[in-house]
Amino acid sequence: GEDVEQSLFLSVREGDSSVINCTYTDSSSTYLYWYKQEPGAGLQLLTYIFSNMDMKQDQRLTVLLNKKDKHLSLRIADTQTGDSAIYFCAETVRGNDYKLSFGAGTTVTVRA
Amino acid sequence: DVKVTQSSRYLVKRTGEKVFLECVQDMDHENMFWYRQDPGLGLRLIYFSYDVKMKEKGDIPEGYSVSREKKERFSLILESASTNQTSMYLCASSLPTGQGAGGYTFGSGTRLTVV
């Protein structure tokens, strides 16, 4: 079955880069996603990557995918206070791609 | 702006009450989902629906039921609320299988407290 794991907390200084890591176990993943949840809000899709890609860049966000190690990361360049949030990694798998499996979420705290 | 709307942001209910959580989407999405979110556990799928009147159990359906009488509306029902159902409930919708990688669109959540 699907299993997605993330570290629970990350503290980063304003202006530095943040790197949030995620591992997954299902080798038939099709898409992998990063969602952001700000306090008191629902989840917002940040970016996603198809499983046959190894990198995707979108402004300050860079997603890296290592399929061999089943490792996904999200790098946020020039981290701002507005980046403080919970970040969720999620995957869909072949044959079941309407269903997302989520990690527990990484709480990112940006300090001045 | 496309939306998933959950009718209540905060609810306080008593143990044993029947509780209805409502969710409406305006994107004509076929799939709708109910998750609960608890600290350290992430999002766990309760039920989902891939069409009107169709429903399937997720990972933690016990103590819950759902209703989808119209495409745009998906209701979560707690038949007899218990304190261990105190949680944040998130509704989401999506396109059907194979129609791209749009992921889910989420509502803002309902924080339910059962006392």
JSON list of N, CA and C in Angstrom, two decimals, chain A residues 7-14 16-20 79 84-85 106-112:
[
{"chain": "A", "resi": 7, "resn": "SER", "atom": "N", "xyz": [9.45, 14.58, 7.62]},
{"chain": "A", "resi": 7, "resn": "SER", "atom": "CA", "xyz": [9.79, 15.06, 8.95]},
{"chain": "A", "resi": 7, "resn": "SER", "atom": "C", "xyz": [8.73, 16.08, 9.38]},
{"chain": "A", "resi": 8, "resn": "LEU", "atom": "N", "xyz": [8.53, 16.23, 10.67]},
{"chain": "A", "resi": 8, "resn": "LEU", "atom": "CA", "xyz": [7.39, 17.00, 11.15]},
{"chain": "A", "resi": 8, "resn": "LEU", "atom": "C", "xyz": [7.67, 18.50, 11.26]},
{"chain": "A", "resi": 9, "resn": "PHE", "atom": "N", "xyz": [8.93, 18.88, 11.46]},
{"chain": "A", "resi": 9, "resn": "PHE", "atom": "CA", "xyz": [9.21, 20.30, 11.72]},
{"chain": "A", "resi": 9, "resn": "PHE", "atom": "C", "xyz": [10.47, 20.75, 10.98]},
{"chain": "A", "resi": 10, "resn": "LEU", "atom": "N", "xyz": [10.46, 22.03, 10.57]},
{"chain": "A", "resi": 10, "resn": "LEU", "atom": "CA", "xyz": [11.63, 22.65, 9.96]},
{"chain": "A", "resi": 10, "resn": "LEU", "atom": "C", "xyz": [11.62, 24.12, 10.36]},
{"chain": "A", "resi": 11, "resn": "SER", "atom": "N", "xyz": [12.77, 24.59, 10.87]},
{"chain": "A", "resi": 11, "resn": "SER", "atom": "CA", "xyz": [12.92, 26.00, 11.20]},
{"chain": "A", "resi": 11, "resn": "SER", "atom": "C", "xyz": [13.97, 26.60, 10.28]},
{"chain": "A", "resi": 12, "resn": "VAL", "atom": "N", "xyz": [13.68, 27.76, 9.70]},
{"chain": "A", "resi": 12, "resn": "VAL", "atom": "CA", "xyz": [14.61, 28.35, 8.73]},
{"chain": "A", "resi": 12, "resn": "VAL", "atom": "C", "xyz": [14.64, 29.86, 8.93]},
{"chain": "A", "resi": 13, "resn": "ARG", "atom": "N", "xyz": [15.79, 30.44, 8.66]},
{"chain": "A", "resi": 13, "resn": "ARG", "atom": "CA", "xyz": [15.94, 31.88, 8.81]},
{"chain": "A", "resi": 13, "resn": "ARG", "atom": "C", "xyz": [15.42, 32.58, 7.55]},
{"chain": "A", "resi": 14, "resn": "GLU", "atom": "N", "xyz": [14.77, 33.68, 7.73]},
{"chain": "A", "resi": 14, "resn": "GLU", "atom": "CA", "xyz": [14.26, 34.48, 6.61]},
{"chain": "A", "resi": 14, "resn": "GLU", "atom": "C", "xyz": [15.40, 34.79, 5.64]},
{"chain": "A", "resi": 16, "resn": "ASP", "atom": "N", "xyz": [16.99, 32.59, 3.82]},
{"chain": "A", "resi": 16, "resn": "ASP", "atom": "CA", "xyz": [17.69, 31.34, 3.50]},
{"chain": "A", "resi": 16, "resn": "ASP", "atom": "C", "xyz": [16.79, 30.46, 2.62]},
{"chain": "A", "resi": 17, "resn": "SER", "atom": "N", "xyz": [17.37, 29.36, 2.12]},
{"chain": "A", "resi": 17, "resn": "SER", "atom": "CA", "xyz": [16.58, 28.37, 1.39]},
{"chain": "A", "resi": 17, "resn": "SER", "atom": "C", "xyz": [16.04, 27.33, 2.37]},
{"chain": "A", "resi": 18, "resn": "SER", "atom": "N", "xyz": [14.82, 26.87, 2.09]},
{"chain": "A", "resi": 18, "resn": "SER", "atom": "CA", "xyz": [14.22, 25.78, 2.86]},
{"chain": "A", "resi": 18, "resn": "SER", "atom": "C", "xyz": [14.22, 24.54, 1.99]},
{"chain": "A", "resi": 19, "resn": "VAL", "atom": "N", "xyz": [14.49, 23.41, 2.58]},
{"chain": "A", "resi": 19, "resn": "VAL", "atom": "CA", "xyz": [14.36, 22.14, 1.85]},
{"chain": "A", "resi": 19, "resn": "VAL", "atom": "C", "xyz": [13.50, 21.20, 2.69]},
{"chain": "A", "resi": 20, "resn": "ILE", "atom": "N", "xyz": [12.38, 20.79, 2.11]},
{"chain": "A", "resi": 20, "resn": "ILE", "atom": "CA", "xyz": [11.46, 19.88, 2.78]},
{"chain": "A", "resi": 20, "resn": "ILE", "atom": "C", "xyz": [11.54, 18.54, 2.05]},
{"chain": "A", "resi": 79, "resn": "THR", "atom": "N", "xyz": [13.43, 32.23, 1.50]},
{"chain": "A", "resi": 79, "resn": "THR", "atom": "CA", "xyz": [12.23, 31.98, 2.30]},
{"chain": "A", "resi": 79, "resn": "THR", "atom": "C", "xyz": [11.75, 33.24, 3.00]},
{"chain": "A", "resi": 84, "resn": "SER", "atom": "N", "xyz": [5.72, 30.50, 6.09]},
{"chain": "A", "resi": 84, "resn": "SER", "atom": "CA", "xyz": [5.43, 29.72, 7.30]},
{"chain": "A", "resi": 84, "resn": "SER", "atom": "C", "xyz": [4.08, 29.03, 7.13]},
{"chain": "A", "resi": 85, "resn": "ALA", "atom": "N", "xyz": [4.09, 27.70, 7.20]},
{"chain": "A", "resi": 85, "resn": "ALA", "atom": "CA", "xyz": [2.88, 26.93, 6.92]},
{"chain": "A", "resi": 85, "resn": "ALA", "atom": "C", "xyz": [3.20, 25.46, 7.15]},
{"chain": "A", "resi": 106, "resn": "THR", "atom": "N", "xyz": [4.89, 18.76, 7.10]},
{"chain": "A", "resi": 106, "resn": "THR", "atom": "CA", "xyz": [6.05, 19.39, 7.73]},
{"chain": "A", "resi": 106, "resn": "THR", "atom": "C", "xyz": [5.70, 20.83, 8.09]},
{"chain": "A", "resi": 107, "resn": "THR", "atom": "N", "xyz": [5.78, 21.17, 9.36]},
{"chain": "A", "resi": 107, "resn": "THR", "atom": "CA", "xyz": [5.50, 22.54, 9.79]},
{"chain": "A", "resi": 107, "resn": "THR", "atom": "C", "xyz": [6.77, 23.36, 9.63]},
{"chain": "A", "resi": 108, "resn": "VAL", "atom": "N", "xyz": [6.72, 24.35, 8.74]},
{"chain": "A", "resi": 108, "resn": "VAL", "atom": "CA", "xyz": [7.87, 25.21, 8.49]},
{"chain": "A", "resi": 108, "resn": "VAL", "atom": "C", "xyz": [7.67, 26.53, 9.23]},
{"chain": "A", "resi": 109, "resn": "THR", "atom": "N", "xyz": [8.65, 26.86, 10.05]},
{"chain": "A", "resi": 109, "resn": "THR", "atom": "CA", "xyz": [8.63, 28.12, 10.79]},
{"chain": "A", "resi": 109, "resn": "THR", "atom": "C", "xyz": [9.77, 28.99, 10.28]},
{"chain": "A", "resi": 110, "resn": "VAL", "atom": "N", "xyz": [9.44, 30.20, 9.85]},
{"chain": "A", "resi": 110, "resn": "VAL", "atom": "CA", "xyz": [10.44, 31.13, 9.34]},
{"chain": "A", "resi": 110, "resn": "VAL", "atom": "C", "xyz": [10.73, 32.15, 10.43]},
{"chain": "A", "resi": 111, "resn": "ARG", "atom": "N", "xyz": [11.99, 32.23, 10.83]},
{"chain": "A", "resi": 111, "resn": "ARG", "atom": "CA", "xyz": [12.37, 33.16, 11.91]},
{"chain": "A", "resi": 111, "resn": "ARG", "atom": "C", "xyz": [13.15, 34.33, 11.33]},
{"chain": "A", "resi": 112, "resn": "ALA", "atom": "N", "xyz": [12.99, 35.47, 11.96]},
{"chain": "A", "resi": 112, "resn": "ALA", "atom": "CA", "xyz": [13.63, 36.68, 11.45]},
{"chain": "A", "resi": 112, "resn": "ALA", "atom": "C", "xyz": [15.14, 36.65, 11.66]}
]
